XYZ file of C-alpha atoms in Angstrom:
430
model
C -19.474 -34.324 19.201
C -16.254 -32.870 20.640
C -14.687 -32.683 17.221
C -17.728 -30.889 15.826
C -17.645 -28.303 18.567
C -13.879 -27.675 17.969
C -14.537 -27.328 14.193
C -17.275 -24.730 14.898
C -14.970 -22.732 17.244
C -12.093 -22.738 14.700
C -14.445 -21.673 11.920
C -15.829 -18.863 14.083
C -12.332 -17.672 15.033
C -11.189 -17.604 11.342
C -14.286 -15.765 10.256
C -13.894 -13.191 13.039
C -10.146 -12.601 12.349
C -10.954 -12.023 8.657
C -13.796 -9.647 9.417
C -12.209 -7.408 12.046
C -10.230 -4.276 11.206
C -6.676 -5.002 10.164
C -3.823 -2.757 11.276
C -2.066 -2.860 7.956
C -4.839 -1.749 5.679
C -5.573 1.893 5.069
C -7.192 4.125 2.449
C -6.447 7.579 1.120
C -8.975 10.357 1.316
C -8.618 12.861 -1.547
C -10.858 15.887 -1.448
C -10.597 17.357 -4.973
C -14.328 16.985 -5.365
C -17.535 18.949 -4.805
C -19.805 16.012 -3.937
C -18.217 14.290 -0.986
C -20.516 13.126 1.823
C -20.241 14.589 5.330
C -17.449 13.370 7.506
C -19.813 11.562 9.833
C -21.098 9.414 6.951
C -17.515 8.726 5.844
C -16.665 7.572 9.341
C -19.722 5.199 9.298
C -18.504 3.803 5.998
C -15.006 3.246 7.281
C -16.345 1.438 10.369
C -18.231 -0.943 8.118
C -14.913 -2.024 6.579
C -11.700 -3.616 7.787
C -9.830 -0.297 7.157
C -7.942 0.853 10.202
C -5.815 3.716 8.695
C -6.903 6.909 6.975
C -4.673 9.311 5.154
C -5.568 12.958 4.513
C -3.725 15.200 2.146
C -4.290 18.110 4.417
C -5.666 18.624 8.003
C -9.370 19.072 7.622
C -10.600 19.749 11.109
C -14.126 18.341 10.580
C -12.726 14.948 9.344
C -10.123 14.746 12.091
C -12.747 15.459 14.795
C -15.247 13.020 13.260
C -12.701 10.183 13.719
C -12.334 10.787 17.565
C -12.790 7.587 19.486
C -12.853 5.271 16.466
C -9.246 3.922 16.788
C -8.773 4.568 13.103
C -5.373 6.059 12.816
C -4.789 9.225 10.894
C -2.003 10.514 8.567
C -2.242 14.286 8.273
C -0.634 16.239 5.433
C 1.244 19.405 5.208
C 0.929 21.024 1.738
C 4.066 21.710 -0.306
C 3.332 25.393 -0.226
C 3.849 25.392 3.551
C 7.252 23.603 3.615
C 9.306 26.787 3.245
C 7.684 28.674 6.170
C 7.872 25.622 8.463
C 11.502 25.114 7.522
C 12.494 28.750 8.277
C 10.488 29.355 11.378
C 10.009 27.034 14.414
C 7.176 29.205 15.543
C 5.319 28.488 12.243
C 5.762 24.731 12.962
C 4.495 25.177 16.561
C 1.412 27.102 15.208
C 0.745 24.312 12.721
C 0.777 21.646 15.467
C -1.280 23.916 17.745
C -3.925 24.351 14.999
C -4.043 20.823 13.557
C -2.914 18.338 16.140
C -3.331 19.427 19.678
C -7.039 20.211 19.639
C -7.754 16.632 18.527
C -5.102 14.371 20.145
C -5.269 11.995 21.677
C -9.058 11.452 21.058
C -8.315 11.261 17.357
C -5.518 8.844 16.723
C -2.968 10.901 14.743
C -0.089 8.599 13.875
C 1.910 10.501 11.236
C 2.316 13.932 9.860
C 3.426 13.850 6.248
C 5.322 16.929 5.227
C 4.633 17.760 1.632
C 3.705 15.227 -1.039
C 6.165 13.953 -3.618
C 8.320 17.028 -2.932
C 11.690 15.541 -3.978
C 10.294 14.977 -7.477
C 8.264 18.201 -7.764
C 10.921 20.005 -9.926
C 11.292 22.670 -7.204
C 14.811 22.573 -5.741
C 13.822 24.745 -2.839
C 11.333 22.127 -1.621
C 14.114 19.500 -1.494
C 16.376 21.677 0.446
C 13.682 22.875 2.862
C 12.059 19.418 3.448
C 14.302 18.200 6.277
C 14.311 21.377 8.247
C 10.528 21.506 8.030
C 10.315 17.967 9.269
C 12.724 18.674 12.104
C 10.801 21.777 13.167
C 7.463 19.908 13.169
C 8.984 17.059 15.137
C 10.278 19.368 17.768
C 6.837 21.162 18.015
C 5.123 17.761 18.458
C 7.613 16.564 21.062
C 6.812 19.659 23.244
C 3.338 18.236 23.962
C 2.700 15.052 25.795
C -0.474 14.415 23.804
C 1.400 14.640 20.480
C 4.920 13.387 21.234
C 4.233 9.995 19.790
C 3.229 11.435 16.394
C 5.760 10.491 13.673
C 6.865 12.844 10.933
C 7.706 11.721 7.342
C 7.212 12.667 3.804
C 5.818 10.803 0.821
C 7.823 9.877 -2.382
C 6.976 8.623 -5.820
C 8.857 5.595 -7.272
C 10.730 8.137 -9.357
C 13.141 8.593 -6.479
C 14.696 5.327 -7.624
C 17.201 5.318 -10.434
C 16.980 1.470 -10.621
C 14.200 -0.814 -9.558
C 14.453 -3.898 -11.831
C 15.332 -6.366 -10.628
C 14.311 -5.624 -7.107
C 17.747 -6.545 -5.562
C 19.323 -3.725 -7.698
C 17.090 -1.059 -6.248
C 18.943 2.304 -5.916
C 18.119 5.944 -5.308
C 18.908 8.672 -7.832
C 22.325 10.132 -7.171
C 21.058 13.639 -7.660
C 18.734 13.406 -4.642
C 21.039 11.334 -2.556
C 22.338 14.199 -0.393
C 18.846 15.406 0.539
C 17.531 11.895 0.901
C 20.386 10.738 3.151
C 19.583 13.450 5.667
C 15.845 12.705 5.546
C 16.576 9.027 6.001
C 18.755 9.699 9.039
C 15.888 11.666 10.527
C 13.467 8.802 9.842
C 15.879 6.307 11.477
C 16.485 8.484 14.528
C 12.883 9.183 15.151
C 11.527 5.659 14.234
C 9.412 7.190 11.432
C 8.518 5.306 8.261
C 9.772 5.856 4.641
C 6.488 6.514 2.659
C 6.413 5.515 -0.999
C 3.817 5.387 -3.830
C 4.128 2.205 -5.942
C 1.669 1.833 -8.679
C 1.685 -1.436 -10.645
C -0.921 0.226 -12.899
C 1.731 2.533 -14.359
C 4.101 -0.409 -14.720
C 1.534 -2.188 -16.783
C 0.904 0.914 -18.950
C 4.561 0.897 -19.991
C 4.424 -2.909 -20.851
C 0.823 -3.787 -21.605
C 1.197 -7.519 -22.294
C -1.131 -10.157 -20.891
C 1.538 -11.715 -18.818
C 2.397 -8.311 -17.344
C -1.142 -7.767 -16.504
C -1.334 -11.080 -14.567
C 1.892 -10.052 -12.822
C 0.468 -6.687 -11.786
C -2.991 -8.065 -10.737
C -1.601 -10.793 -8.335
C -2.917 -13.432 -10.699
C -1.255 -16.849 -11.427
C 1.845 -16.384 -13.501
C 5.191 -17.923 -14.142
C 7.103 -15.658 -11.814
C 10.039 -13.302 -12.510
C 13.477 -14.327 -11.250
C 15.768 -11.836 -9.542
C 19.212 -13.208 -10.473
C 20.809 -11.038 -7.657
C 18.761 -12.278 -4.760
C 17.820 -15.666 -6.211
C 14.226 -14.923 -5.320
C 11.178 -15.143 -7.602
C 8.452 -12.559 -7.630
C 4.924 -13.390 -8.528
C 3.481 -9.831 -8.455
C 4.632 -6.303 -9.223
C 3.626 -4.916 -5.896
C 6.117 -7.012 -3.972
C 8.750 -6.259 -6.677
C 8.364 -2.555 -6.225
C 8.288 -2.631 -2.472
C 11.383 -4.741 -2.382
C 13.169 -2.480 -4.782
C 12.654 0.235 -2.236
C 13.819 -2.080 0.510
C 17.049 -2.789 -1.450
C 17.658 0.878 -2.021
C 17.235 1.773 1.653
C 19.505 -1.115 2.605
C 22.093 -0.119 0.050
C 22.218 3.488 1.416
C 22.750 2.100 4.933
C 19.179 2.380 6.384
C 18.019 -1.222 6.912
C 16.087 -0.305 10.072
C 13.856 2.250 8.363
C 10.422 0.759 7.834
C 8.490 1.155 4.555
C 4.846 2.365 4.399
C 2.954 2.239 1.132
C 1.308 5.712 1.205
C -0.612 5.170 -2.053
C -1.403 2.284 -4.466
C -4.455 1.570 -6.605
C -5.964 0.961 -9.977
C -8.504 3.101 -11.904
C -11.737 1.454 -12.946
C -12.125 3.512 -16.025
C -10.065 5.860 -18.230
C -9.773 7.479 -21.598
C -9.767 5.259 -24.621
C -5.949 5.229 -24.808
C -5.539 4.373 -21.161
C -4.871 0.580 -21.465
C -5.784 -1.445 -18.476
C -8.170 0.977 -16.816
C -11.289 -1.152 -16.223
C -13.644 -2.304 -13.404
C -12.413 -5.906 -13.776
C -8.833 -4.910 -13.412
C -9.430 -2.476 -10.550
C -11.421 -5.126 -8.670
C -8.754 -7.743 -9.324
C -5.833 -5.498 -8.235
C -7.431 -4.090 -5.104
C -9.196 -7.304 -4.053
C -6.072 -9.507 -4.557
C -3.932 -6.855 -2.833
C -6.253 -6.929 0.245
C -6.022 -10.699 0.208
C -2.235 -10.625 -0.123
C -1.955 -8.229 2.799
C -4.249 -10.445 4.945
C -2.238 -13.521 4.133
C 0.706 -12.050 6.110
C 3.001 -13.650 3.530
C 4.809 -10.415 3.094
C 7.415 -9.881 0.266
C 10.275 -12.125 -0.729
C 12.746 -9.889 0.980
C 10.466 -9.179 3.991
C 8.504 -12.356 4.615
C 6.010 -13.082 7.333
C 4.610 -9.605 7.760
C 2.505 -7.153 5.746
C 3.628 -3.711 4.909
C 1.185 -0.916 6.069
C -0.626 0.007 2.788
C -2.920 2.846 2.011
C -5.256 2.155 -1.056
C -5.911 5.139 -3.369
C -8.668 6.120 -2.841
C -11.837 5.985 -0.820
C -13.967 8.113 -3.166
C -13.713 9.298 -6.779
C -12.566 12.921 -7.017
C -14.740 14.559 -9.730
C -12.763 17.824 -9.940
C -9.361 16.247 -10.467
C -7.762 17.496 -13.760
C -6.005 15.232 -16.220
C -7.108 11.930 -17.916
C -10.337 10.169 -16.950
C -8.380 7.689 -14.813
C -7.521 10.471 -12.395
C -11.154 10.792 -11.430
C -11.720 7.020 -11.265
C -9.609 5.510 -8.533
C -12.376 5.496 -5.985
C -13.455 2.381 -4.119
C -16.740 4.027 -3.524
C -18.938 6.626 -5.253
C -19.907 9.855 -3.449
C -23.236 8.199 -2.535
C -21.211 5.534 -0.696
C -22.163 2.672 -3.062
C -19.287 0.566 -4.239
C -17.715 1.041 -7.635
C -16.742 -2.659 -7.180
C -16.180 -4.971 -4.255
C -12.547 -5.056 -3.134
C -13.275 -7.359 -0.179
C -12.955 -4.604 2.474
C -16.445 -4.829 4.035
C -16.528 -6.533 7.386
C -19.324 -8.776 6.011
C -17.168 -10.156 3.208
C -13.940 -11.983 3.248
C -12.124 -13.797 0.369
C -8.673 -15.273 0.001
C -9.231 -16.614 -3.582
C -7.524 -14.657 -6.380
C -9.750 -12.406 -8.367
C -9.385 -12.951 -12.092
C -10.015 -10.218 -14.665
C -11.306 -11.387 -18.021
C -8.627 -12.226 -20.433
C -10.135 -9.793 -22.975
C -8.990 -6.740 -20.936
C -5.470 -6.966 -22.509
C -5.954 -8.538 -25.922
C -5.700 -5.185 -27.681
C -2.434 -4.240 -25.943
C -0.429 -4.705 -29.176
C 2.989 -6.210 -29.592
C 5.470 -6.179 -26.706
C 7.833 -3.294 -26.458
C 11.140 -3.583 -28.180
C 13.620 -5.684 -26.202
C 10.993 -7.378 -24.059
C 10.685 -11.047 -24.354
C 7.709 -13.081 -23.302
C 7.613 -15.184 -20.130
C 7.614 -18.899 -20.272
C 5.123 -20.852 -18.156
C 7.012 -23.393 -16.086
C 5.751 -26.889 -15.348
C 3.924 -25.558 -12.313
C 2.814 -22.059 -11.302
C 2.625 -20.231 -8.096
C -0.447 -18.669 -6.649
C -0.025 -14.926 -5.879
C 1.628 -14.555 -2.401
C 3.819 -17.538 -2.955
C 7.320 -17.266 -4.130
C 9.699 -19.795 -5.821
C 12.756 -20.990 -4.051
C 16.080 -20.225 -5.525
C 14.734 -17.669 -7.888
C 13.292 -12.441 -10.181
C 15.045 -10.055 -12.900
C 12.044 -10.379 -15.142
C 13.030 -13.779 -16.564
C 10.893 -16.894 -16.193
C 11.451 -19.243 -13.335
C 13.191 -22.404 -13.740
C 10.936 -25.334 -14.553
C 10.493 -27.557 -11.555
C 11.302 -24.833 -8.968
C 9.337 -25.347 -5.815
C 6.729 -22.899 -4.464
C 6.849 -22.019 -0.772
C 4.863 -19.629 1.410
C 7.399 -17.508 3.388
C 5.253 -17.175 6.499
C 4.817 -20.893 6.617
C 8.518 -21.149 6.936
C 9.473 -18.302 9.285
C 6.706 -15.988 10.156
C 7.563 -12.978 12.148
C 4.023 -12.397 13.211
C 2.281 -14.237 16.006
C -1.020 -13.771 14.378
C 0.198 -15.367 11.148
C 1.539 -18.353 13.056
C -1.711 -18.671 14.952
C -3.703 -18.628 11.799
C -1.410 -21.190 10.197
C -1.772 -23.490 13.197
C -5.563 -23.149 13.108
C -5.778 -23.862 9.407
C -3.615 -26.937 9.864
C -5.680 -28.156 12.764
C -8.853 -27.623 10.848
C -7.512 -29.578 7.848
C -6.468 -32.491 10.175
C -9.920 -32.529 11.845
C -11.588 -32.688 8.457
C -9.559 -35.782 7.343
């Protein structure tokens, strides 16, 4: 009887810990649409999920106010068009904070102000030179108020800031932005603010649309890719992209600057020539990403903890220009029904890999020139595991041993607690 009670308590704890909001899972809120529901309905939707972070591309007052008292943390955005004025005039920065932060803090939990979006790769050299002064002026304006002094200031980058990302251990920033970026990174380090980046395995797959690349991008079982520099093996593209950024930051002398994934996602439909854009693939990517984050495995270079990650996006944006995929990244439709189930609802929880039908990539054509196929080793790793002693895109050595980093050296008490409970549960069941 005592054993059965203990089993019940363990099961209830594990179910609760999977259903509650998780501090590392966020979602983006794009507003290039004419059919979005009222902010109050969006808040109700968020509260039915495990999402705990919400990123805006602007500072919509109705949205910010609607999140008061919810404990959902907010990232506010400053438009690229405002960077020059904020850089040249501290008063403009103070006015921005007075209008967009002070009326709502601390009731609304504003965690970060993102200055501009992908400004360093915008093609406008004035944005790059004005970015750091704008960030500094906003930080000074925030620090002047007790209610806002804890708000961090950062900016969001595309993966194009890297000149090298494969293998991950060779990650490096483009030399032509190094001067601007070094100043920004120094600011982030000194203020304890994150480096925000937009890795998209979807775009990596589009450039190499082979079945084995699709499995690698969707967190599905695959042979792994060996990084000859680090002797680590990667089993998914997300970890490889994040660790390439980690390597670039370390190489430039900023190992203490934390990474936040400001955007990642997968479209559920696209134009006929947009390979990989499908409901099955979107569900597999986002569902397996959520499971990967919940596992607290981390990445091969950063084991035992999950990087804060904002999925793009909460809703479809029907007015976005460009290919059909641009209007098809939403987890939910405007009527708040799911486009597919990514496992974010508090009533659902799954750690099993989601598999997309093999037919989604059979028409991808021959591999690009110079790309060789991966070889399946004697055994394969589940997504979230890595192979010891092995990632530069080559297959892992046959016989290499899988291991789960957080089972070896978790940096997170919750991860260790869950591991202990799972082991205890297994022992009780034997």
